[in-house]
PDB file of C-alpha atoms and ligand atoms in Angstrom:
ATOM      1  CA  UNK A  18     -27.629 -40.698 -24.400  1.00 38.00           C
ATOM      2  CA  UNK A  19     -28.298 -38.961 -20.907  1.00 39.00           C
ATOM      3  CA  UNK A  20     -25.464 -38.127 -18.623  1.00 37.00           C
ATOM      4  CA  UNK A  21     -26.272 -38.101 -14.709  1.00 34.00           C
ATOM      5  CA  UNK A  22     -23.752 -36.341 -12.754  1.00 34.00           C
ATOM      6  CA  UNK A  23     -24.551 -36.654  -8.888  1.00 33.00           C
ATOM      7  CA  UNK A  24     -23.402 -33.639  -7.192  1.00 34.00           C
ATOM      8  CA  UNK A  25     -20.812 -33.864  -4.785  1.00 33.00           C
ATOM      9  CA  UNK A  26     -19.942 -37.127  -5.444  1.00 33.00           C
ATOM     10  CA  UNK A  27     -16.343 -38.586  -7.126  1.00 32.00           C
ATOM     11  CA  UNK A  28     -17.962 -40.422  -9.321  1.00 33.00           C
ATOM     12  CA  UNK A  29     -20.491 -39.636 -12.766  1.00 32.00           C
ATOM     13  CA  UNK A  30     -22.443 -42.608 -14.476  1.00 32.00           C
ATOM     14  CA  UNK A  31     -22.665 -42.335 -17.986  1.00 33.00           C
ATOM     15  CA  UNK A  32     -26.129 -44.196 -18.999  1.00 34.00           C
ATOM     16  CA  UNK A  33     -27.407 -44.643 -22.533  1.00 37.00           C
ATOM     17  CA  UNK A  34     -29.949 -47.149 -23.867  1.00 39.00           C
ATOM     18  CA  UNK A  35     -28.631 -50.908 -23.784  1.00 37.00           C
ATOM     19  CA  UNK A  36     -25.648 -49.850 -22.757  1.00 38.00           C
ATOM     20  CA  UNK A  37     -23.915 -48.507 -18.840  1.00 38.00           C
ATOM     21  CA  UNK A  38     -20.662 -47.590 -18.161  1.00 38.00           C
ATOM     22  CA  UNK A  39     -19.348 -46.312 -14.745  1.00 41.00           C
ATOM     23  CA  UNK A  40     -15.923 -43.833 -15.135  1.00 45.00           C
ATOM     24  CA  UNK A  41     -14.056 -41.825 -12.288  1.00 54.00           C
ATOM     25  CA  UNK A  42     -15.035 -37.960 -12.167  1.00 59.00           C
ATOM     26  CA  UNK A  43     -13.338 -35.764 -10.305  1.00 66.00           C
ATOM     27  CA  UNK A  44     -15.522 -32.995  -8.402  1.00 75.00           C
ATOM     28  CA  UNK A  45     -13.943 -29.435  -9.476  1.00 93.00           C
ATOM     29  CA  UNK A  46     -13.548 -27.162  -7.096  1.00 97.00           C
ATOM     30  CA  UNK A  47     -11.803 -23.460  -7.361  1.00 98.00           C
ATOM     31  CA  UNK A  48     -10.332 -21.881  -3.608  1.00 98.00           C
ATOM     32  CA  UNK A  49      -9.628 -18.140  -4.063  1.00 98.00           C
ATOM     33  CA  UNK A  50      -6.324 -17.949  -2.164  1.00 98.00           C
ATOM     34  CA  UNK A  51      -4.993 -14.556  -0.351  1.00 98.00           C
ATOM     35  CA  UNK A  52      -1.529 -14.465  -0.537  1.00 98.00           C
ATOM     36  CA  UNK A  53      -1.144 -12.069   1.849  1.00 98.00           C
ATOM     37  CA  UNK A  54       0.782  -8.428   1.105  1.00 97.00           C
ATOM     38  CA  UNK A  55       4.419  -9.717   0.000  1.00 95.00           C
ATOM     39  CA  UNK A  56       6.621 -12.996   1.152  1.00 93.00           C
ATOM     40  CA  UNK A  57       6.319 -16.021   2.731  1.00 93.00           C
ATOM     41  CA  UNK A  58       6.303 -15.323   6.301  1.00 95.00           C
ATOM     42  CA  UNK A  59       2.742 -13.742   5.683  1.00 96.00           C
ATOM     43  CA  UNK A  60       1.175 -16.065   3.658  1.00 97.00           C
ATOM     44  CA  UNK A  61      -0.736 -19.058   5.722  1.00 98.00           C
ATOM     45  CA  UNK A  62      -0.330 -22.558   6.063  1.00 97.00           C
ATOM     46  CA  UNK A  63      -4.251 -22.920   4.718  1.00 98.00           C
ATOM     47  CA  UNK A  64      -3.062 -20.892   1.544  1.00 98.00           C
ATOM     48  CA  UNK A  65      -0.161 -22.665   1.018  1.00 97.00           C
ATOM     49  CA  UNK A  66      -1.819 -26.377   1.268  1.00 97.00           C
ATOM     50  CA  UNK A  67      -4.695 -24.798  -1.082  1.00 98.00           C
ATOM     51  CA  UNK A  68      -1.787 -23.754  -3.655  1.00 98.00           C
ATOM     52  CA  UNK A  69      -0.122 -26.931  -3.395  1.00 97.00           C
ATOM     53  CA  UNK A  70      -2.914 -29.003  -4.227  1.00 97.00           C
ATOM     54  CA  UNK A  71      -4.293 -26.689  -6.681  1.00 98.00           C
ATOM     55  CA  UNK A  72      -4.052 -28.063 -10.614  1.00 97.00           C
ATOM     56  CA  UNK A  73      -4.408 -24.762 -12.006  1.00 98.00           C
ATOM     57  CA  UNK A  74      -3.199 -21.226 -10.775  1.00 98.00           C
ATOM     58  CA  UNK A  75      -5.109 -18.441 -12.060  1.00 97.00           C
ATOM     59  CA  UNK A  76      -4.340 -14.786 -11.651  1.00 96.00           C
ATOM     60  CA  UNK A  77      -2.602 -11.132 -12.331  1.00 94.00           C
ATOM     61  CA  UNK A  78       0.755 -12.195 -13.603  1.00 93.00           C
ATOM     62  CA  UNK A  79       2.720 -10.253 -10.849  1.00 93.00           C
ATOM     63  CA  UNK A  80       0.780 -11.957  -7.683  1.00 94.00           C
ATOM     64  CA  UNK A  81       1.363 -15.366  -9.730  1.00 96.00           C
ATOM     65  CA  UNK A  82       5.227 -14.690  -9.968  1.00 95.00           C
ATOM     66  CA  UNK A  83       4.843 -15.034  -6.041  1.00 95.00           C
ATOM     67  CA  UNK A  84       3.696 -18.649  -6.256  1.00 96.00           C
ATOM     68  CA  UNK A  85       7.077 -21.135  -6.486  1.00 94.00           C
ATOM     69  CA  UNK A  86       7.125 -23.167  -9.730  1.00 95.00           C
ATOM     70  CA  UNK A  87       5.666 -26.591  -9.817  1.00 96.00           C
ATOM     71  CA  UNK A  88       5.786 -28.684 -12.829  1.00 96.00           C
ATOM     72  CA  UNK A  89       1.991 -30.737 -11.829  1.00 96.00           C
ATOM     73  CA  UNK A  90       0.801 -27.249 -12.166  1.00 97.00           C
ATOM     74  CA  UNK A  91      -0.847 -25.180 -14.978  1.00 98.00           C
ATOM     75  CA  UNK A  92      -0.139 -21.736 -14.990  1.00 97.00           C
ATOM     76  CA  UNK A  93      -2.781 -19.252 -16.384  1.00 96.00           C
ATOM     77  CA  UNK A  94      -1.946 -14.993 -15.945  1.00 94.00           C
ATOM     78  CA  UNK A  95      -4.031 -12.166 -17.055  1.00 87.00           C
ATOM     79  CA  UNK A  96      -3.461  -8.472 -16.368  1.00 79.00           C
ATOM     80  CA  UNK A  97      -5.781  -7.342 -13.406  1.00 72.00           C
ATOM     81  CA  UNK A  98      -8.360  -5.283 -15.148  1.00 70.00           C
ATOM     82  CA  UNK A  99     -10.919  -8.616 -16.946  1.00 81.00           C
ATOM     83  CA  UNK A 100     -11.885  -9.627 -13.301  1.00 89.00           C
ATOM     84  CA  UNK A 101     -15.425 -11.831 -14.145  1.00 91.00           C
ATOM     85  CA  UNK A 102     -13.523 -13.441 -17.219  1.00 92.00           C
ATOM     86  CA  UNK A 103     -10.948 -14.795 -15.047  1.00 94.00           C
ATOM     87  CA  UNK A 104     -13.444 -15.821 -12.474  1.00 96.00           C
ATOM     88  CA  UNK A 105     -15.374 -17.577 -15.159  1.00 96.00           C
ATOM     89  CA  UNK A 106     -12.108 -19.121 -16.966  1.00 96.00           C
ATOM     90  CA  UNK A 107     -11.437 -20.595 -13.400  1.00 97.00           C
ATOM     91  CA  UNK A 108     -15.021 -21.726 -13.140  1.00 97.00           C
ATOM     92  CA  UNK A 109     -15.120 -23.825 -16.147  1.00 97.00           C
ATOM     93  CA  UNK A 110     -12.002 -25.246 -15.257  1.00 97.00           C
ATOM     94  CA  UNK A 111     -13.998 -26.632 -12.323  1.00 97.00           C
ATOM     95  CA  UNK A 112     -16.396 -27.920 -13.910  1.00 96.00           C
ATOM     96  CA  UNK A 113     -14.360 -29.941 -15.829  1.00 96.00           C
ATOM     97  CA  UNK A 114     -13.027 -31.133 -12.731  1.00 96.00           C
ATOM     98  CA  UNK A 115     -10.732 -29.540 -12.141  1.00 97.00           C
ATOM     99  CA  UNK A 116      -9.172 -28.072  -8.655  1.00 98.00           C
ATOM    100  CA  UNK A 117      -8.148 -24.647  -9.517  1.00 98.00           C
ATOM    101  CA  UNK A 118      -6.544 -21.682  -7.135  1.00 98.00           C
ATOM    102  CA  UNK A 119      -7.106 -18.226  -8.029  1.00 98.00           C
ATOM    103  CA  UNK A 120      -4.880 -16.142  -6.553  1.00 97.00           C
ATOM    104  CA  UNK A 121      -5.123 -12.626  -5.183  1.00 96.00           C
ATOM    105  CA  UNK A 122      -2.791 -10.364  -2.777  1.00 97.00           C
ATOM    106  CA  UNK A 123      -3.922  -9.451   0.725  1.00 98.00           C
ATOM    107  CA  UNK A 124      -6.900 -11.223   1.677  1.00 98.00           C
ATOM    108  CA  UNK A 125      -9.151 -11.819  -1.588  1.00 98.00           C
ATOM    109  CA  UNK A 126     -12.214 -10.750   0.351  1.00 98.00           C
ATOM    110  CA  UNK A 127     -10.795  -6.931   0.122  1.00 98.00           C
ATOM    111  CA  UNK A 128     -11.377  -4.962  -3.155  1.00 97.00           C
ATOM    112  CA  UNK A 129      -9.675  -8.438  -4.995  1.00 96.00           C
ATOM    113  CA  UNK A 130     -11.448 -11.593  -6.518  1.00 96.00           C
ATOM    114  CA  UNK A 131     -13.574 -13.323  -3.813  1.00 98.00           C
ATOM    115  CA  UNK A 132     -16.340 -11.345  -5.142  1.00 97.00           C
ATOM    116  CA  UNK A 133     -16.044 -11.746  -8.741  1.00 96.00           C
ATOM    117  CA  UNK A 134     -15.504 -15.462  -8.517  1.00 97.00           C
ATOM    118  CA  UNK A 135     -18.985 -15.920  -6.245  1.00 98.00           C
ATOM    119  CA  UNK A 136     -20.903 -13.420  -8.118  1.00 97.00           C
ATOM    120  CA  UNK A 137     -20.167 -15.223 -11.461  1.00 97.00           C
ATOM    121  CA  UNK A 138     -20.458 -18.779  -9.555  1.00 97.00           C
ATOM    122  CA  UNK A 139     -24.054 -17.841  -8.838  1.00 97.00           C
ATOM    123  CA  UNK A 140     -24.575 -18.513 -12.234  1.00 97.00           C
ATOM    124  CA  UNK A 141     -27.027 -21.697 -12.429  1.00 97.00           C
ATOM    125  CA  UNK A 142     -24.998 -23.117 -14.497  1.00 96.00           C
ATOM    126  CA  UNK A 143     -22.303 -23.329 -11.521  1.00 96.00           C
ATOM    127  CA  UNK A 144     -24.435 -24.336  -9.064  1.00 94.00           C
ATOM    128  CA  UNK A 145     -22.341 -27.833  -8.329  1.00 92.00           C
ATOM    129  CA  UNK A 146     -19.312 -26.047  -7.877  1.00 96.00           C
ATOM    130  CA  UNK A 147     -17.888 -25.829  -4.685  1.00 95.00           C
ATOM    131  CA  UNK A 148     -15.968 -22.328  -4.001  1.00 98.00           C
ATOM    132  CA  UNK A 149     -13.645 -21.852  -0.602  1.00 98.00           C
ATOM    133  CA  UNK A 150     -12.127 -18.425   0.051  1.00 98.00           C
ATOM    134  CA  UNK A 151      -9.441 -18.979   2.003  1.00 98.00           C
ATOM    135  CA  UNK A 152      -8.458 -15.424   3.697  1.00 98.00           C
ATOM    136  CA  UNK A 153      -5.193 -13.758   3.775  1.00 98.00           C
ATOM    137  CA  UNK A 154      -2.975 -10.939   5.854  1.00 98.00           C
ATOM    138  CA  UNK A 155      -5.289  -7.837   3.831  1.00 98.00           C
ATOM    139  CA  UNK A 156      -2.368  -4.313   3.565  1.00 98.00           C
ATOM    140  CA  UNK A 157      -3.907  -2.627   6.143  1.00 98.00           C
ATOM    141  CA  UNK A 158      -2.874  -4.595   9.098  1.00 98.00           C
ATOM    142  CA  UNK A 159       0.236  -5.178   7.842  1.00 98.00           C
ATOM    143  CA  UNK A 160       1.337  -1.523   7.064  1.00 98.00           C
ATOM    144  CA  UNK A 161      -0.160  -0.900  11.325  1.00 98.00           C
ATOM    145  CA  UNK A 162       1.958  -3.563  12.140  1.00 98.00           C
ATOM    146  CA  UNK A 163       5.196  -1.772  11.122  1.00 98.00           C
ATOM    147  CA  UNK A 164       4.405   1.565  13.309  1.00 98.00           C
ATOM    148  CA  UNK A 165       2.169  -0.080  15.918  1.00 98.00           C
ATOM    149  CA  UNK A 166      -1.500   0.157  15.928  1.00 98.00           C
ATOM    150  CA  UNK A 167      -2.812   2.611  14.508  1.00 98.00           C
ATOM    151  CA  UNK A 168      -6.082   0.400  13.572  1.00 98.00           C
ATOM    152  CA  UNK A 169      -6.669   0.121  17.671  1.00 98.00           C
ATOM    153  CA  UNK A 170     -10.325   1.847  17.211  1.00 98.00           C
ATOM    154  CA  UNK A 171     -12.720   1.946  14.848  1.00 98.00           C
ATOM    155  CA  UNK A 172     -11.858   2.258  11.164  1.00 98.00           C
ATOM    156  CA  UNK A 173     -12.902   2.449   7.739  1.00 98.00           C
ATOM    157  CA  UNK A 174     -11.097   1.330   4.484  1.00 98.00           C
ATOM    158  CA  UNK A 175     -11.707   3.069   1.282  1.00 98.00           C
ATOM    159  CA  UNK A 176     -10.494   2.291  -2.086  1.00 98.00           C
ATOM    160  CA  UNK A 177      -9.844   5.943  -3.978  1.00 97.00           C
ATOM    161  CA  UNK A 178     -10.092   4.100  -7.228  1.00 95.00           C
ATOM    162  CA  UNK A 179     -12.547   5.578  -9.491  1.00 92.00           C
ATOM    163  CA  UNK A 180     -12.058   2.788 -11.996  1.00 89.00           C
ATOM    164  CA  UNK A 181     -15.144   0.598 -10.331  1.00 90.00           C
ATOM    165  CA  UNK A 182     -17.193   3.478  -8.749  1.00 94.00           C
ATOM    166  CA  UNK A 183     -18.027   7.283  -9.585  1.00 97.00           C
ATOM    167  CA  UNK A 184     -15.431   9.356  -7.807  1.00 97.00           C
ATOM    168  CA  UNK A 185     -18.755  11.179  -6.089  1.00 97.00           C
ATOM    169  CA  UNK A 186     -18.870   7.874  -3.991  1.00 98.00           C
ATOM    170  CA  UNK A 187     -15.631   7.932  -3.096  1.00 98.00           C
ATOM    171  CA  UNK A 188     -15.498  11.425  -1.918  1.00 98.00           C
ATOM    172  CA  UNK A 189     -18.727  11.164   0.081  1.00 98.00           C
ATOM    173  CA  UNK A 190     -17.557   8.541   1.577  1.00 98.00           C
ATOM    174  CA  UNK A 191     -14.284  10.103   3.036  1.00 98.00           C
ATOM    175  CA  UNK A 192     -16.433  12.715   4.148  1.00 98.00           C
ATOM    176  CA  UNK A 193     -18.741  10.504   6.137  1.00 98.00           C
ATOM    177  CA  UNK A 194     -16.085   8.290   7.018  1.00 98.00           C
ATOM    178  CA  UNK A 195     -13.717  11.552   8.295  1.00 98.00           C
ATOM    179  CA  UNK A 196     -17.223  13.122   9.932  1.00 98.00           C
ATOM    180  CA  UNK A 197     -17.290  10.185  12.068  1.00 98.00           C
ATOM    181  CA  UNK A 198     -13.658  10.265  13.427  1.00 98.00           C
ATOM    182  CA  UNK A 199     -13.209   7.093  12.134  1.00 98.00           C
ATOM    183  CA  UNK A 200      -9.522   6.175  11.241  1.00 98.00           C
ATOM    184  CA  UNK A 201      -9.092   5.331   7.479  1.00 98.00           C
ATOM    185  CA  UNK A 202      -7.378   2.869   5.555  1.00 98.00           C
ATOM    186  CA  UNK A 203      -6.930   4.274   1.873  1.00 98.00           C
ATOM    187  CA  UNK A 204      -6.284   1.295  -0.452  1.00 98.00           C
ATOM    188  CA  UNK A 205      -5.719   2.022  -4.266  1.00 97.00           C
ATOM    189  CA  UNK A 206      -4.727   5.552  -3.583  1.00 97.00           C
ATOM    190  CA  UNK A 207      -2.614   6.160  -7.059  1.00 95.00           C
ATOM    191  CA  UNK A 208      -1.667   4.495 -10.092  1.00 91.00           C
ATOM    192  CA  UNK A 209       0.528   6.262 -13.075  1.00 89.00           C
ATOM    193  CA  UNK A 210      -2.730   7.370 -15.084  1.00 90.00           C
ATOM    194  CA  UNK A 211      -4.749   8.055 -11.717  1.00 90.00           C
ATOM    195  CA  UNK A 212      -3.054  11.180  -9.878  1.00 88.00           C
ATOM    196  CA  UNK A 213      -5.073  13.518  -8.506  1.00 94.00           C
ATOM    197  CA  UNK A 214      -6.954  11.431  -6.224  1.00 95.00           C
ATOM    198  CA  UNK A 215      -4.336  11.383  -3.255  1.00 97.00           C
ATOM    199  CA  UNK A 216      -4.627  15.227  -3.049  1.00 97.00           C
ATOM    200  CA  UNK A 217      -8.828  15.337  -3.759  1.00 97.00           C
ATOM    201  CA  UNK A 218      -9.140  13.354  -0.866  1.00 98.00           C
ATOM    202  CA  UNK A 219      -7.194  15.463   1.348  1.00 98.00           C
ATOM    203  CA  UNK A 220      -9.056  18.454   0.516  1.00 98.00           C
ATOM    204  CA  UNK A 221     -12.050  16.241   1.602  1.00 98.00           C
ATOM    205  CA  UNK A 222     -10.694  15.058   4.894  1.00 98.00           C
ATOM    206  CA  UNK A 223      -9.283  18.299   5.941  1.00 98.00           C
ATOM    207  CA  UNK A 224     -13.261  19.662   6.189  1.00 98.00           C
ATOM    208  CA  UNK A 225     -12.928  17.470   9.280  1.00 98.00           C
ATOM    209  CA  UNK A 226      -9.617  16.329  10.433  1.00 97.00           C
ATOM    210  CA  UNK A 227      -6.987  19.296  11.603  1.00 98.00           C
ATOM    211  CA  UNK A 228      -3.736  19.627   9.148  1.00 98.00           C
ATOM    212  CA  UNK A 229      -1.462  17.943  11.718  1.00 98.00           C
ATOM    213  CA  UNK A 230      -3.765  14.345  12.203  1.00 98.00           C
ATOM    214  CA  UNK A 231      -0.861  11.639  11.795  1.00 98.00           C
ATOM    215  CA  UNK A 232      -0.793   9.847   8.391  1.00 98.00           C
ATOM    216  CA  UNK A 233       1.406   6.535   7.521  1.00 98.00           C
ATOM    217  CA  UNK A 234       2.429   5.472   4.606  1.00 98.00           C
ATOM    218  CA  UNK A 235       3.124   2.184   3.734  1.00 98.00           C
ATOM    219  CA  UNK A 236       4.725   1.128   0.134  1.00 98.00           C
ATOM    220  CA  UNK A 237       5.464  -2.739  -0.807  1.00 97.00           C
ATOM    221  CA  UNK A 238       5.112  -3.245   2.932  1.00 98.00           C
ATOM    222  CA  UNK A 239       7.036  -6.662   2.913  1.00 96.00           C
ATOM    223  CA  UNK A 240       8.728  -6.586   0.442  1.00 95.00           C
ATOM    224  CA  UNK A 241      12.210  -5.443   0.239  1.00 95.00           C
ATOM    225  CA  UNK A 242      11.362  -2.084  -0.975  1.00 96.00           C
ATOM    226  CA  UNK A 243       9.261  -1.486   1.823  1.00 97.00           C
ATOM    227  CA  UNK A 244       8.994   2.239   3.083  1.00 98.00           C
ATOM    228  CA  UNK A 245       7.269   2.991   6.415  1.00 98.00           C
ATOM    229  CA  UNK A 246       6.933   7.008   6.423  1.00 98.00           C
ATOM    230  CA  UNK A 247       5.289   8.894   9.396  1.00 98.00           C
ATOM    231  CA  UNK A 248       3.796  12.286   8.271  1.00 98.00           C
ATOM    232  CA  UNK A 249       0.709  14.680   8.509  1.00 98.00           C
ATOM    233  CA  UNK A 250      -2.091  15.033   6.408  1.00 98.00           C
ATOM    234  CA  UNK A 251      -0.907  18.960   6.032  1.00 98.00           C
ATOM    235  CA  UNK A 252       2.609  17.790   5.046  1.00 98.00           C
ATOM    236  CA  UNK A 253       1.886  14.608   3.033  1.00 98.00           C
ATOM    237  CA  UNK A 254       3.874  14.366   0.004  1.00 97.00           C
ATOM    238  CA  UNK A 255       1.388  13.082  -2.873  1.00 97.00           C
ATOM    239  CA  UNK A 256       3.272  13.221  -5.244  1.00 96.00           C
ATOM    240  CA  UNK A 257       5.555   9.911  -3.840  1.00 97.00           C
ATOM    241  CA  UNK A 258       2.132   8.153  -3.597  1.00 98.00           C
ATOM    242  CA  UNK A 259       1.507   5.505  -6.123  1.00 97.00           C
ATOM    243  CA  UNK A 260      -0.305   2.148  -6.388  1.00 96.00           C
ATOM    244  CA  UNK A 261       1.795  -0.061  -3.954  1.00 97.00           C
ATOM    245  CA  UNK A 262       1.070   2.623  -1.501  1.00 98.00           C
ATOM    246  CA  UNK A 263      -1.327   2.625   1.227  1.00 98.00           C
ATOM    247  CA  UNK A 264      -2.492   5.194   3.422  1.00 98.00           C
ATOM    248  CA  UNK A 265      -3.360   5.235   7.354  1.00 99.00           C
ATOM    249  CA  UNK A 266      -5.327   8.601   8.188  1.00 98.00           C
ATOM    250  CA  UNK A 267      -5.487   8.930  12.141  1.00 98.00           C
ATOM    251  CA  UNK A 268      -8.791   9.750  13.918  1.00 98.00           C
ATOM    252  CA  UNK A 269      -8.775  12.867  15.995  1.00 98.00           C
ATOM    253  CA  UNK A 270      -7.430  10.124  18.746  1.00 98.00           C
ATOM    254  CA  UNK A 271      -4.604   8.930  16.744  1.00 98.00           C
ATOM    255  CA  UNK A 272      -1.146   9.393  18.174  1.00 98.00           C
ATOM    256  CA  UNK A 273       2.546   9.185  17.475  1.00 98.00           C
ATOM    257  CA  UNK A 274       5.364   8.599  20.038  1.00 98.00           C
ATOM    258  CA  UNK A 275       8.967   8.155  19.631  1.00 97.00           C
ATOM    259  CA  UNK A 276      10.217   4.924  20.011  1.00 95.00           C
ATOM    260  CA  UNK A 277      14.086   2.799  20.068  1.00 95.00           C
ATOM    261  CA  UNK A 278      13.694   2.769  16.433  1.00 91.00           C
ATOM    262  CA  UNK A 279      11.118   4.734  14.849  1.00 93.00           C
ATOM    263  CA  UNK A 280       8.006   6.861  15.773  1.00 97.00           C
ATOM    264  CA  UNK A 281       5.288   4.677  16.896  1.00 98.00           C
ATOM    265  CA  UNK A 282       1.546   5.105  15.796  1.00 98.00           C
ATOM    266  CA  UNK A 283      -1.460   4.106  18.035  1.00 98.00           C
ATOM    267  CA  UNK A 284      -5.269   4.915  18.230  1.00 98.00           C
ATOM    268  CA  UNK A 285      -6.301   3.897  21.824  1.00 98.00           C
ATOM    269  CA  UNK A 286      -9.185   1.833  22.443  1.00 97.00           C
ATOM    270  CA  UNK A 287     -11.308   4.247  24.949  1.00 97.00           C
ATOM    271  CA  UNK A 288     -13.039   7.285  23.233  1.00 96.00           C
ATOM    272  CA  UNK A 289     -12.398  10.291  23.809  1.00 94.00           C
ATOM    273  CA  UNK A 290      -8.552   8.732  24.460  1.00 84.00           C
TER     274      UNK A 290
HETATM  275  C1  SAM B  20      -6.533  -4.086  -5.562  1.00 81.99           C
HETATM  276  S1  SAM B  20      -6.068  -3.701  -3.927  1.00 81.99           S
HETATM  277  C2  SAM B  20      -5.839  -5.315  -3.293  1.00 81.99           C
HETATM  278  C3  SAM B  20      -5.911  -5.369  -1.790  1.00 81.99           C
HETATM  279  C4  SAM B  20      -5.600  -6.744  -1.248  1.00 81.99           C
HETATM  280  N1  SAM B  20      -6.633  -7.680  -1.595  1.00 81.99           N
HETATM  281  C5  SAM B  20      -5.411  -6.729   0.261  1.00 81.99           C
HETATM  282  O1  SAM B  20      -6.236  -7.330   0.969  1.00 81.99           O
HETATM  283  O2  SAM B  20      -4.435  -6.141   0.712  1.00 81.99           O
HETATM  284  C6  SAM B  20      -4.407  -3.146  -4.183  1.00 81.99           C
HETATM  285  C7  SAM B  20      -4.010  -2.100  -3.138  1.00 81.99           C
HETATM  286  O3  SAM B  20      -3.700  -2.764  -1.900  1.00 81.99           O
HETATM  287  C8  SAM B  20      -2.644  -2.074  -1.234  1.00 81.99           C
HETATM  288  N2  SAM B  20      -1.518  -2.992  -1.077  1.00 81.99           N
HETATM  289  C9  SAM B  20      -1.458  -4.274  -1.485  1.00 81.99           C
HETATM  290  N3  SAM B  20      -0.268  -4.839  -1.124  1.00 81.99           N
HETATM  291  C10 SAM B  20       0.430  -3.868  -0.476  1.00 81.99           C
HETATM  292  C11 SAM B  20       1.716  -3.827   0.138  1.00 81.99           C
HETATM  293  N4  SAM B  20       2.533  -4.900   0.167  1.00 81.99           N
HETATM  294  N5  SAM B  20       2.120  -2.660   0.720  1.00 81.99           N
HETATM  295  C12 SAM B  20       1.301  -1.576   0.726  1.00 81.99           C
HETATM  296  N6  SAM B  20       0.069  -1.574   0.162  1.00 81.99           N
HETATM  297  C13 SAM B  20      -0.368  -2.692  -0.436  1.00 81.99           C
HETATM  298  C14 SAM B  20      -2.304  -0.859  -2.106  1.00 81.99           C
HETATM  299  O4  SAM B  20      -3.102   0.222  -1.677  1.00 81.99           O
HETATM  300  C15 SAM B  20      -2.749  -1.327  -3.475  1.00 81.99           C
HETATM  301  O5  SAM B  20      -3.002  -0.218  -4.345  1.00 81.99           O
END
């Protein structure tokens, strides 16, 4: 017996000698979904129709908590660390035909699973499944969104996790990054087995940037826990830093200004401001 599947199309003919037989297929398809940083009001209408239609959810169990129940729905949550075998799990669900979201917080496209899903869907033997990524709010612009915008110039985001990368990266990187009085974005800056990075990195930016170069901090921005905090690299407290945190280090240009109800951040666009 020989199968012929024709890509793309709804329909599969299965063909063997003496004997044809036409049945319904269903093209899989798997849309990696950003759900934006926390709540509804940030996630889009394109994510939500992609959730809605999806079959299957796949993700980290705390970003799939986000996604209302639906009884059509299969539910499938792993813990955030076995990236490539979720990717692939949701792959072969495709390719049974299924339409499968994976979901990721922020936009997926930033340190989350776009990548893994299209690096494993390069696989040949994925080549007839279709993969959207369908973006997301990422943290960064919505921690500058609650002091103003301190993202107004050029910036850099860095993840300070040393799980996927030698920490010799990551500090070169700040130092380039802080050389070039560009403002950073500092995702991943601390988890509860990962502590010292918050204060490495400051030793590293202070080679360039002065001790009083405005810092926000953002945590479960969103959320209701969110804390906004205005500080200085000098007087940052690390210590309070941990893994729903992220950090906004100001360029030389960076500047805060009071405001009716809170210090406002913002990087102008000119240079030298
Ligand atoms: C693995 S990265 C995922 C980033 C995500 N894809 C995005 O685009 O925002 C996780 C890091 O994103 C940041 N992050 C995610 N959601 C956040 C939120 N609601 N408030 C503050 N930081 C957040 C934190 O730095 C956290 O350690």
């Amino acid at each position: 017996m020989s199968i012929v599947i024709v890509p793309g199309a709804e329909a599969a003919a299965t063909v063997a000698p003496g004997h044809v037989e036409t049945s319904a297929v269903r093209t899989g398809r798997v849309d990696v979904v950003g759900l934006g940083p926390a709540g509804r009001d940030w996630l889009t209408p394109q994510a939500h129709a992609a959730l809605a239609a999806a079959d299957h959810l796949v993700g980290y169990g705390p970003y799939l908590d986000r996604v209302p129940h639906n009884p059509r729905q299969h539910r499938h949550a792993s813990d955030n660390r076995v990236e490539s075998e979720r990717a692939e799990f949701a792959l072969d669900l495709a390719l049974r035909g299924e339409r499968v979201a994976v979901v990721s917080s922020g936009d997926p496209g930033v340190f989350a699973m776009a990548s893994a899903v299209i690096e494993v869907a390069a696989e040949p033997r994925y080549a007839g499944v279709d993969v959207t990524v369908i973006p997301g709010l990422t943290a960064a612009q919505a921690v500058a969104s609650q002091v103003g915008a301190p993202l107004g110039h050029d910036f850099a985001t860095i993840s300070l996790s040393d799980r996927l990368k030698p920490w010799e990266v990551v500090a070169d990187r700040l130092d380039a990054a802080a050389r070039a009085d560009l403002v950073i974005a500092i995702y991943n800056p601390a988890s509860r087995s990962r502590r010292t990075q918050v204060e490495d990195a400051r030793a590293v930016l202070l080679r360039h940037r002065s001790a009083d170069t405005p810092v926000v901090v953002g945590r479960a921005v969103g959320s209701d826990e969110q804390q906004i905090t205005v500080t200085t690299l000098g007087e940052l407290d690390v210590d309070a830093i941990d893994m729903r945190c992220l950090l906004i280090v100001g360029s030389s240009q960076t500047q805060v200004v009071d405001g009716p109800s809170g210090k406002r951040v913002f990087t102008p666009r000119r240079y030298p401001g």
